[in-house]
Coordinates of C-alpha atoms and ligand atoms in Angstrom, one line a residue:
M9 CA 28.0 -33.0 -25.5
A10 CA 27.7 -30.1 -23.1
E11 CA 28.1 -29.9 -19.4
N12 CA 26.4 -27.5 -17.0
V13 CA 29.0 -26.2 -14.5
K14 CA 26.8 -23.8 -12.5
D15 CA 27.1 -26.1 -9.5
L16 CA 30.8 -25.5 -9.3
G17 CA 30.2 -21.8 -8.4
R18 CA 33.2 -19.6 -8.7
S19 CA 35.2 -20.8 -5.8
P20 CA 38.7 -21.8 -7.0
G21 CA 39.4 -25.4 -5.9
T22 CA 35.9 -26.7 -6.2
M23 CA 35.9 -29.7 -8.5
R24 CA 34.0 -32.8 -9.5
T25 CA 34.4 -35.6 -11.9
M26 CA 32.2 -36.9 -14.7
H27 CA 32.1 -40.4 -16.2
E28 CA 29.8 -40.7 -19.2
H29 CA 29.2 -42.5 -22.4
V30 CA 28.1 -40.3 -25.3
P31 CA 27.4 -40.9 -29.0
A32 CA 30.1 -39.5 -31.3
P33 CA 29.0 -36.4 -33.2
K34 CA 29.5 -36.1 -37.0
D35 CA 32.9 -35.2 -38.5
F36 CA 35.1 -36.7 -35.8
G37 CA 37.7 -37.6 -38.3
V38 CA 39.6 -37.1 -41.4
A39 CA 39.4 -38.6 -44.9
L40 CA 40.5 -42.1 -44.4
I41 CA 40.0 -42.5 -40.7
G42 CA 37.9 -41.3 -37.8
V43 CA 35.3 -42.0 -35.1
P44 CA 32.1 -43.2 -36.8
D45 CA 29.0 -41.0 -36.3
G46 CA 27.0 -42.3 -33.3
S47 CA 29.6 -44.7 -32.0
D48 CA 30.3 -44.8 -28.2
I49 CA 32.7 -42.3 -26.7
E50 CA 33.7 -42.9 -23.1
L51 CA 34.4 -39.7 -21.2
D52 CA 36.4 -39.5 -17.9
L53 CA 36.6 -35.8 -17.1
R54 CA 37.4 -33.6 -14.2
F55 CA 35.9 -30.1 -13.9
E56 CA 37.8 -27.8 -11.6
A57 CA 37.0 -24.1 -10.8
V58 CA 40.0 -21.9 -11.1
H59 CA 40.3 -18.1 -10.8
E60 CA 39.5 -17.3 -14.4
G61 CA 37.2 -20.2 -15.4
I62 CA 36.8 -23.9 -15.3
L63 CA 39.6 -26.3 -16.1
V64 CA 38.5 -29.5 -17.9
S65 CA 40.9 -32.3 -17.9
G66 CA 40.8 -36.1 -18.4
T67 CA 40.5 -38.6 -21.1
A68 CA 38.2 -39.8 -23.8
V69 CA 38.3 -43.3 -25.2
V70 CA 37.1 -43.3 -28.8
P71 CA 36.7 -46.1 -31.3
V72 CA 38.7 -45.4 -34.4
R73 CA 37.7 -46.9 -37.7
G74 CA 39.2 -46.4 -41.2
E75 CA 41.3 -48.1 -43.8
C76 CA 44.9 -48.5 -44.7
G77 CA 46.0 -45.8 -47.2
R78 CA 48.1 -48.3 -49.1
C79 CA 46.2 -51.6 -49.2
L80 CA 42.6 -50.6 -48.0
T81 CA 42.6 -53.1 -45.2
P82 CA 40.1 -52.0 -42.6
I83 CA 41.7 -50.5 -39.5
A84 CA 39.9 -50.6 -36.1
Y85 CA 41.3 -49.7 -32.7
D86 CA 40.3 -47.8 -29.6
Q87 CA 42.3 -44.6 -28.9
D88 CA 42.8 -42.8 -25.6
V89 CA 42.7 -39.1 -26.1
D90 CA 43.9 -36.6 -23.5
V91 CA 41.7 -33.6 -22.9
Q92 CA 42.9 -30.4 -21.2
E93 CA 41.3 -27.1 -21.7
L94 CA 40.5 -24.0 -19.7
F95 CA 37.1 -22.5 -20.3
Y96 CA 37.0 -18.9 -19.3
Y97 CA 34.0 -17.3 -17.5
E98 CA 31.9 -15.3 -19.9
D99 CA 32.9 -12.1 -18.2
A100 CA 36.5 -13.0 -17.6
E101 CA 39.1 -10.6 -19.0
S102 CA 41.1 -12.1 -21.8
F103 CA 44.7 -12.3 -20.8
G104 CA 47.7 -14.6 -21.2
E105 CA 49.5 -15.5 -24.4
E106 CA 46.5 -16.9 -26.2
E107 CA 44.7 -15.0 -28.9
E108 CA 41.2 -14.1 -27.8
E109 CA 39.6 -16.2 -30.5
E110 CA 41.5 -19.2 -29.3
Q111 CA 40.1 -18.9 -25.8
R112 CA 37.1 -21.0 -25.1
R113 CA 34.2 -19.5 -23.0
I114 CA 31.6 -20.9 -20.7
E115 CA 28.3 -19.8 -22.1
R116 CA 25.3 -19.5 -19.7
D117 CA 27.1 -21.9 -17.3
V118 CA 27.4 -24.5 -20.0
I119 CA 30.7 -25.9 -21.4
D120 CA 30.5 -27.1 -24.9
L121 CA 32.8 -30.1 -25.0
E122 CA 32.4 -31.0 -28.6
P123 CA 34.9 -28.7 -30.3
V124 CA 37.6 -29.4 -27.7
L125 CA 37.0 -33.1 -28.1
R126 CA 37.0 -32.9 -31.9
D127 CA 40.3 -31.1 -31.9
A128 CA 41.8 -33.7 -29.5
V129 CA 40.5 -36.6 -31.5
V130 CA 41.5 -35.3 -34.9
T131 CA 45.0 -34.4 -33.7
S132 CA 45.4 -37.9 -32.4
L133 CA 44.6 -39.6 -35.7
P134 CA 47.4 -40.7 -38.1
F135 CA 47.7 -38.4 -41.1
Q136 CA 48.3 -41.3 -43.3
P137 CA 46.8 -44.4 -41.7
V138 CA 48.4 -47.7 -42.5
C139 CA 47.5 -51.2 -41.3
R140 CA 51.2 -51.8 -40.6
E141 CA 54.2 -49.5 -40.9
D142 CA 55.7 -51.8 -43.5
C143 CA 52.5 -52.4 -45.4
E144 CA 53.5 -53.2 -49.0
G145 CA 50.2 -52.0 -50.4
L146 CA 48.6 -53.2 -53.6
C147 CA 50.1 -54.5 -56.9
P148 CA 49.8 -51.4 -59.2
E149 CA 48.9 -53.7 -62.1
C150 CA 46.3 -56.1 -60.7
G151 CA 45.4 -54.7 -57.2
V152 CA 46.4 -57.9 -55.3
R153 CA 47.5 -57.3 -51.7
L154 CA 51.2 -57.9 -52.0
E155 CA 51.7 -59.2 -48.5
E156 CA 49.2 -62.0 -49.1
D157 CA 51.2 -63.1 -52.2
P158 CA 54.9 -63.1 -51.5
G159 CA 57.0 -62.8 -54.7
H160 CA 54.0 -61.6 -56.6
H161 CA 55.0 -60.3 -60.0
H162 CA 53.8 -60.2 -63.6
E163 CA 55.7 -62.2 -66.2
V164 CA 53.5 -61.4 -69.1
V165 CA 52.4 -57.8 -69.8
D166 CA 48.7 -57.7 -70.2
P167 CA 47.9 -56.3 -73.7
R168 CA 45.6 -53.7 -72.2
W169 CA 48.4 -52.3 -70.0
A170 CA 50.9 -52.6 -72.9
A171 CA 48.5 -50.4 -74.9
L172 CA 48.3 -47.8 -72.1
A173 CA 52.1 -47.8 -71.8
G174 CA 52.4 -47.2 -75.5
L175 CA 49.8 -44.5 -75.8
T176 CA 52.2 -42.4 -78.0
G177 CA 52.5 -45.3 -80.5
T178 CA 50.0 -46.5 -83.0
A179 CA 47.8 -49.5 -82.6
A180 CA 50.1 -51.3 -85.0
D181 CA 53.1 -50.6 -82.9
N182 CA 51.4 -52.0 -79.9
E183 CA 50.5 -55.2 -81.8
A184 CA 54.1 -55.5 -82.7
A185 CA 55.2 -54.9 -79.1
K186 CA 53.0 -57.7 -78.0
S187 CA 54.1 -60.2 -80.6
T188 CA 57.9 -59.7 -80.5
E189 CA 60.0 -60.3 -77.4
S190 CA 62.8 -58.0 -78.5
D191 CA 60.5 -55.0 -78.4
E192 CA 59.5 -55.7 -74.8
R193 CA 63.1 -55.8 -73.7
E194 CA 63.7 -52.4 -75.3
E195 CA 60.8 -50.9 -73.4
S196 CA 62.0 -52.2 -70.0
Ligands
ZN207 ZN1 48.0 -51.9 -45.5
ZN208 ZN1 49.8 -58.0 -59.7

């Protein structure tokens, strides 16, 4: 994902556009969500020579895949990502407000689009992806998806969970808790 811009020369105002489909590089994402390695990214970019370098602007359309952080439902949508970055000529003096290490450079007439695109994509991803804002998630006891089962609740406490809840007690206590209703009321 690199573009040779030698043809633009160094005359400010010279510009051209690029429309291309490229395979997504690795690591275009975060833990639960991202752009799958090798999937199709559509680039619509403009390269414009300015005094100190080449200004790259436009959009990338990326397929986003992941899963809901609450209920694990698969999430899939296409995302438009805005790209705007000035790449300085190799010999350009560094100036402006930016720190030198934040300034991107054209190297041997080639612009490396990957880090810029990665930043733009990762920034556009939700920090905590959800299938819906009001996703209720999973039942903490049995893992059922709550929105698929309205009113879902557990009448009877499974003995295995009762045992976990009463870890401080003895096995005999837990047996007692299971067999007498009054003990359960005390616990809740
Ligand atoms: Zn969900
Ligand atoms: Zn449940």
